[in-house]
Coordinates of C-alpha atoms (C1' of nucleotides) in Angstrom, one line a residue:
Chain A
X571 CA -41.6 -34.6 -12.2
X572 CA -38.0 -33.3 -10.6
X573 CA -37.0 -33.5 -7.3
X574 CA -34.7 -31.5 -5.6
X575 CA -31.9 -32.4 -3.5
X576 CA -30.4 -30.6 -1.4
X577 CA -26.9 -31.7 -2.7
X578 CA -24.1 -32.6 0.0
X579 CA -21.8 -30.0 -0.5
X580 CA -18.1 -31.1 -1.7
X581 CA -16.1 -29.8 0.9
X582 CA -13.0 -29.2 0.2
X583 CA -8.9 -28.6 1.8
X584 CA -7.3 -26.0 2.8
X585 CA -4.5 -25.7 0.2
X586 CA -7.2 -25.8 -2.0
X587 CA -8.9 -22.6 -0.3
X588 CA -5.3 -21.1 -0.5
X589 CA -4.4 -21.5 -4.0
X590 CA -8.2 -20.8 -5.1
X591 CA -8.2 -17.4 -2.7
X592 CA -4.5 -16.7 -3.8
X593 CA -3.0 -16.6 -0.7
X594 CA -1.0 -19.0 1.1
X595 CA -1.9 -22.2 3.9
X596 CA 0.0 -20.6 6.5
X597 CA -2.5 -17.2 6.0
X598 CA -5.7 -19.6 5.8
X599 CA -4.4 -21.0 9.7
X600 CA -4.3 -17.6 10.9
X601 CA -7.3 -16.2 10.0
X602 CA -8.7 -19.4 11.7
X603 CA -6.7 -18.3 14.7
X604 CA -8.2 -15.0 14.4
X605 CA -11.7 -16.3 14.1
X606 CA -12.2 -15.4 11.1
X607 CA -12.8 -18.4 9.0
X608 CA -14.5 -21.8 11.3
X609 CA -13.5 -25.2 9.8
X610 CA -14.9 -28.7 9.7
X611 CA -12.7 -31.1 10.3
X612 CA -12.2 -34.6 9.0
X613 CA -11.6 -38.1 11.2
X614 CA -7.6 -37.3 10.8
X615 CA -8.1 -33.8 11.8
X616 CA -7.5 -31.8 8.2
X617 CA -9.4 -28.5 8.1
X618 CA -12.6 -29.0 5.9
X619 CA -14.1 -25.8 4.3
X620 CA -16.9 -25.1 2.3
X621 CA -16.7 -23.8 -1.6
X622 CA -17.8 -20.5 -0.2
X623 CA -14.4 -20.2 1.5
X624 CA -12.9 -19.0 -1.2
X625 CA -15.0 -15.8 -1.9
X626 CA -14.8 -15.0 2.2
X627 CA -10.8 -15.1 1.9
X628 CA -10.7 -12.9 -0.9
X629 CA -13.2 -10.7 1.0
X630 CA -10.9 -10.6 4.1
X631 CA -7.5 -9.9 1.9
X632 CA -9.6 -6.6 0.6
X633 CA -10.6 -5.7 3.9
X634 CA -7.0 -6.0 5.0
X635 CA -5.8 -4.2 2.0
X636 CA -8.2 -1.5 3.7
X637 CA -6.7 -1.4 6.7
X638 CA -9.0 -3.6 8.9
X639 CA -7.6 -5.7 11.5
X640 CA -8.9 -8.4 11.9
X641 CA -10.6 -8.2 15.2
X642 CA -12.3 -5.5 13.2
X643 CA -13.3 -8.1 10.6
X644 CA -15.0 -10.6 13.1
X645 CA -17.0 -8.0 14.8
X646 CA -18.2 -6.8 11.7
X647 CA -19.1 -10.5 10.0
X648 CA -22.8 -10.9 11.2
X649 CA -23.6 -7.8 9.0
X650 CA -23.0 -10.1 6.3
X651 CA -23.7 -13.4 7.7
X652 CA -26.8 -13.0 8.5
X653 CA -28.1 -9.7 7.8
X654 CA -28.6 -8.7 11.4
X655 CA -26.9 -6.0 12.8
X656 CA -27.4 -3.5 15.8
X657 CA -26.5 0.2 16.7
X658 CA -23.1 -0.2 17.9
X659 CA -21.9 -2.5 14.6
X660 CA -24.0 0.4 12.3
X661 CA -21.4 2.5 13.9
X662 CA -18.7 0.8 13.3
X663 CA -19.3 0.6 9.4
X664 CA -19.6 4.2 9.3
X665 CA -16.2 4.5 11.1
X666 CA -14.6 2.4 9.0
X667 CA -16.0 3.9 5.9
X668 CA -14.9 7.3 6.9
X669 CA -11.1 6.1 7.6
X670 CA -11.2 4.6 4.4
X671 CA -12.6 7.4 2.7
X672 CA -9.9 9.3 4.4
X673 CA -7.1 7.2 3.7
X674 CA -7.9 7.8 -0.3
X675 CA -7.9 11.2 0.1
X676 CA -4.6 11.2 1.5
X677 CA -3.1 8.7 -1.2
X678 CA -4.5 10.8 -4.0
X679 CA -3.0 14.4 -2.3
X680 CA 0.2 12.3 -2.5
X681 CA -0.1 11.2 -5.8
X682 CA -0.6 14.8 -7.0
X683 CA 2.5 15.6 -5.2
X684 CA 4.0 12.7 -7.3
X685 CA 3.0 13.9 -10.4
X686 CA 3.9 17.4 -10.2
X687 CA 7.4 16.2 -9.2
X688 CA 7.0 13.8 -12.5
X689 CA 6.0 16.3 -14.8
X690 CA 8.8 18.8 -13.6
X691 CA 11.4 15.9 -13.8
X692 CA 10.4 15.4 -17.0
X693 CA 10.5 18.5 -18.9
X694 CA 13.2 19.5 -17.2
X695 CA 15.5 16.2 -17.4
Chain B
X428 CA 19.4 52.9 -0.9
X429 CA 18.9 49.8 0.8
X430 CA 21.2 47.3 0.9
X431 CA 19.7 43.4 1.4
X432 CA 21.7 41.3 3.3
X433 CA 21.4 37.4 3.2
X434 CA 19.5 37.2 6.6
X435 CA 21.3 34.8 9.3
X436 CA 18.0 32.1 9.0
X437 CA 17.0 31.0 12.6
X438 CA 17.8 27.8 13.0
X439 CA 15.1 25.5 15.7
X440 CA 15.6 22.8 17.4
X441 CA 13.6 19.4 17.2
X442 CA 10.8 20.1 19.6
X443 CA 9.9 22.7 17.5
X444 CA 10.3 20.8 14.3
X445 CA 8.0 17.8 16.1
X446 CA 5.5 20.2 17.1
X447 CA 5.8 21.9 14.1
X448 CA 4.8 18.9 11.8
X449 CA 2.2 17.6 14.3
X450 CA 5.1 14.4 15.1
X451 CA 6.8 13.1 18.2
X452 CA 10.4 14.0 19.0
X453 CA 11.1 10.4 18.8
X454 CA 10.0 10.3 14.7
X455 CA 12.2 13.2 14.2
X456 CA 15.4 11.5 15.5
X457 CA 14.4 8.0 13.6
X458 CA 14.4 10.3 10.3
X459 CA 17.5 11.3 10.4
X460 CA 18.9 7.9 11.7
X461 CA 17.6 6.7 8.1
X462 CA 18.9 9.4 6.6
X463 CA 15.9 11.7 5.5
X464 CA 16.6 14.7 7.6
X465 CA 20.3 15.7 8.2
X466 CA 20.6 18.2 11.2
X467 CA 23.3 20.7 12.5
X468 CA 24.5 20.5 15.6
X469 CA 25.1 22.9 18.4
X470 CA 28.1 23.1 20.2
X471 CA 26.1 20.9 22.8
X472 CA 25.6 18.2 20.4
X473 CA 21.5 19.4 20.0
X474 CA 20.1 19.2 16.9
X475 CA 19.5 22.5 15.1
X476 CA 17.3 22.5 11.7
X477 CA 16.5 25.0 8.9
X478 CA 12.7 26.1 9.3
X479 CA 11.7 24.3 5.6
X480 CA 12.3 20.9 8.3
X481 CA 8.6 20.9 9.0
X482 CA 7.0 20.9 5.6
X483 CA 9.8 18.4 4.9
X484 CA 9.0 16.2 7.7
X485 CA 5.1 17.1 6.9
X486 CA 5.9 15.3 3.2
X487 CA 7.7 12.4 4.7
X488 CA 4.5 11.5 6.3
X489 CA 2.6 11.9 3.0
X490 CA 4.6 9.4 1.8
X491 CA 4.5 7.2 4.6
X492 CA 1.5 7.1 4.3
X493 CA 1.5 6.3 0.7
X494 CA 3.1 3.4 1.4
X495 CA 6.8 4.1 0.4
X496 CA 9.4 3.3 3.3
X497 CA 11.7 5.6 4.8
X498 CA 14.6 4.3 2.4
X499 CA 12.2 4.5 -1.2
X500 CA 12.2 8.1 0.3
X501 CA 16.1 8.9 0.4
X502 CA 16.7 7.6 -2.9
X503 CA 13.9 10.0 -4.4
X504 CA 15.2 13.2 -2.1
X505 CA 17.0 14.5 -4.3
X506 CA 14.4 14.4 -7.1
X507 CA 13.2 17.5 -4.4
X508 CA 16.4 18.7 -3.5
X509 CA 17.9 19.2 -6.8
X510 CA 15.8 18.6 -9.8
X511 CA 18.6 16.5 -10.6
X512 CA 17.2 13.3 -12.0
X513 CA 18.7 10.1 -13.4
X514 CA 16.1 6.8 -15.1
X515 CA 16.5 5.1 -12.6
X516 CA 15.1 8.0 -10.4
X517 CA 12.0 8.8 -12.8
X518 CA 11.3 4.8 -13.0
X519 CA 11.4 4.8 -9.6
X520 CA 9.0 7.5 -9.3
X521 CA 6.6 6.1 -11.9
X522 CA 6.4 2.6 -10.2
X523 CA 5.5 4.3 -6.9
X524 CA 3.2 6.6 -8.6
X525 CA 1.4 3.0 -9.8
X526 CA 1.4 1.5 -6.8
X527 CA -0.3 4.3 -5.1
X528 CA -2.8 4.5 -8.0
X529 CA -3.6 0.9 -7.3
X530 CA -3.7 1.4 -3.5
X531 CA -6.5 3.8 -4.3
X532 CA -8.7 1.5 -6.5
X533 CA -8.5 -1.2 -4.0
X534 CA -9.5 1.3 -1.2
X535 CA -12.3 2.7 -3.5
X536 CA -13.5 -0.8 -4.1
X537 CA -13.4 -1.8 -0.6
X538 CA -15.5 1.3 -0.1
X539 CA -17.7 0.6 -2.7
X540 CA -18.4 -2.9 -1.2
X541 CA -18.9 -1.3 2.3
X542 CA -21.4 1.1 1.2
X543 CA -23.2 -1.5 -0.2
X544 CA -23.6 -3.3 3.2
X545 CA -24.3 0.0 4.6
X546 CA -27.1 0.3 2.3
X547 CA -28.6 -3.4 3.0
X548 CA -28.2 -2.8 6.8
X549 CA -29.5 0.5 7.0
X550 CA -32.6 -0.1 5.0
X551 CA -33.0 -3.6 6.2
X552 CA -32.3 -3.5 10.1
Chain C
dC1262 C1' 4.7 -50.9 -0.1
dT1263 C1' 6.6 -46.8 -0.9
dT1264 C1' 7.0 -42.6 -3.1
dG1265 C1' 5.6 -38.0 -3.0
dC1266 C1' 2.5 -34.5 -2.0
dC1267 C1' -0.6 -32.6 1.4
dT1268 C1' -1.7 -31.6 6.0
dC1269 C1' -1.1 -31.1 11.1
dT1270 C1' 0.7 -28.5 15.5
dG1271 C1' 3.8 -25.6 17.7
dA1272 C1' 7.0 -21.9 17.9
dC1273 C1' 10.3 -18.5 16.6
dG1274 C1' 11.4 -14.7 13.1
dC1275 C1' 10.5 -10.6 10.4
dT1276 C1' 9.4 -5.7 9.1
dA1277 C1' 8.8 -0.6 9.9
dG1278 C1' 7.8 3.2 12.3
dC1279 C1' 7.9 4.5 16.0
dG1280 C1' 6.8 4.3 21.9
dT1281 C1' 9.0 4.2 26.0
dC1282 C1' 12.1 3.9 29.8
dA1283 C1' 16.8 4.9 31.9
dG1284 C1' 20.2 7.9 33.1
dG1285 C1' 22.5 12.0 32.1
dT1286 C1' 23.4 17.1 30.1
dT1287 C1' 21.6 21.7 28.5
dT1288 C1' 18.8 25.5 28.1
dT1289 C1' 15.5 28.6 29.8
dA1290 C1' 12.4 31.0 33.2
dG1291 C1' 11.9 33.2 37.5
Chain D
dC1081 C1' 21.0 30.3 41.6
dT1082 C1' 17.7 26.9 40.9
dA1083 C1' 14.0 24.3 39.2
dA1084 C1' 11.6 23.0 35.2
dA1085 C1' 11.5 22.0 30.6
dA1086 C1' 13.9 20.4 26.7
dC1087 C1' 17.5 17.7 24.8
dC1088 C1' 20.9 13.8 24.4
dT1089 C1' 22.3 8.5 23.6
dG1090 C1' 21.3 3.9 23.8
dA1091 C1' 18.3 0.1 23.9
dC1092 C1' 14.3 -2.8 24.4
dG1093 C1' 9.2 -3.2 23.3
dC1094 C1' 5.2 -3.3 20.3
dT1095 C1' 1.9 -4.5 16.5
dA1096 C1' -0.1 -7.4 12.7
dG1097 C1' 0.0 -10.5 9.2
dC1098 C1' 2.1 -13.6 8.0
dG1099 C1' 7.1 -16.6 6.5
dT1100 C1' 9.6 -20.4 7.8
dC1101 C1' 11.5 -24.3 9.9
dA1102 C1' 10.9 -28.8 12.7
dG1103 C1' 9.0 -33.0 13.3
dA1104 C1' 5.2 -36.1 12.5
dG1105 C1' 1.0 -38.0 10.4
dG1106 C1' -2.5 -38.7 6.2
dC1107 C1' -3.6 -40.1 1.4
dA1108 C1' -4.0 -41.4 -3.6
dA1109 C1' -1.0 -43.6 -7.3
dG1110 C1' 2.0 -47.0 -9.2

DNA sequence: CTTGCCTCTGACGCTAGCGTCAGGTTTTAG
DNA sequence: CTAAAACCTGACGCTAGCGTCAGAGGCAAG
């Protein structure tokens, strides 16, 4: 017969989160700042995160790369936290959906433009 | 018999230009202070531009919006301008044409991952 | 113990594409 | 002629996501 344990997460440091996320220490302090990511903190007062951390960062650097601030960010997070979400945040992933959306359709007119000036330049060097 | 004669072209000045490419006055001097729009002036000192300054100013915005700063743009004018194009010139274009192409998977999987919340939340409110 | 790496809290700096205000000239409409 | 609208040159401000430096404490290894 097994029993489970709920195993005491190892929690770990921030340059770990850094390096594990691929950005750097001084990013993971912000996004604390910003309320983004909430840390434990030891005795000494060192930032303590969870291994789930890691994944979250990432997740923020792709929103970012998106062109969410990150007041945008926090007032989205309970729709992934915990699954709960009302009218007004409903709205708000639409929105940012449809900016996004946008924005690609934008790049990719541009990068027709770039082409055609690439294909000219090159048969006609 | 009908002689053509090389019409005198109307030159505008910059509100027209702004309005013209949907852009503030202010955006229209900053280009030509980096040196993407050169402009005429009046005996006045006002500036007085050729009519193709609003698509022109319309593409910078493409492109500023593709990511590429005002100076990547003056080195590439003259891939417009003239045809004229050195390596370095196409390199330059092809790494820009790559890092818009990248831009746009990011986006798309930013979107994709959106949707995917949007999915959860909507059926699961 | 001390060497070396990691972490801490401020706090200022940076970039890029403008916005905006100040104070003055020019052009246009009536 | 005159008032309004448009234009001019500085020059400072703003945003957002960090970079970077300063000065000080924490922590495992030898």
């Amino acid at each position: 017969m097994t029993v489970t344990v709920a195993a005491a997460e190892r929690l770990i440091r921030i340059g770990e989160v850094a390096r594990g996320a691929g950005v750097s220490v001084r990013a993971v302090r912000y996004y604390e700042q910003q309320g983004l990511l909430i840390a434990e903190r030891s005795p000494s007062g060192q930032r303590l995160y969870r291994q789930d951390a890691i994944p979250l960062v990432r997740f923020f650097q792709q929103m970012f790369a998106a062109g969410l601030t990150s007041r945008r960010i926090t007032e989205l997070l309970p729709c992934w936290d915990a699954g709960h979400t009302d009218a007004e945040q409903r709205a708000m992933l639409r929105a940012e959906r449809e900016r996004i959306q946008a924005k690609i359709d934008d790049l990719q007119a541009a990068l027709d433009h770039l082409d055609k000036v690439i294909a000219i330049t090159d048969t006609h060097p």
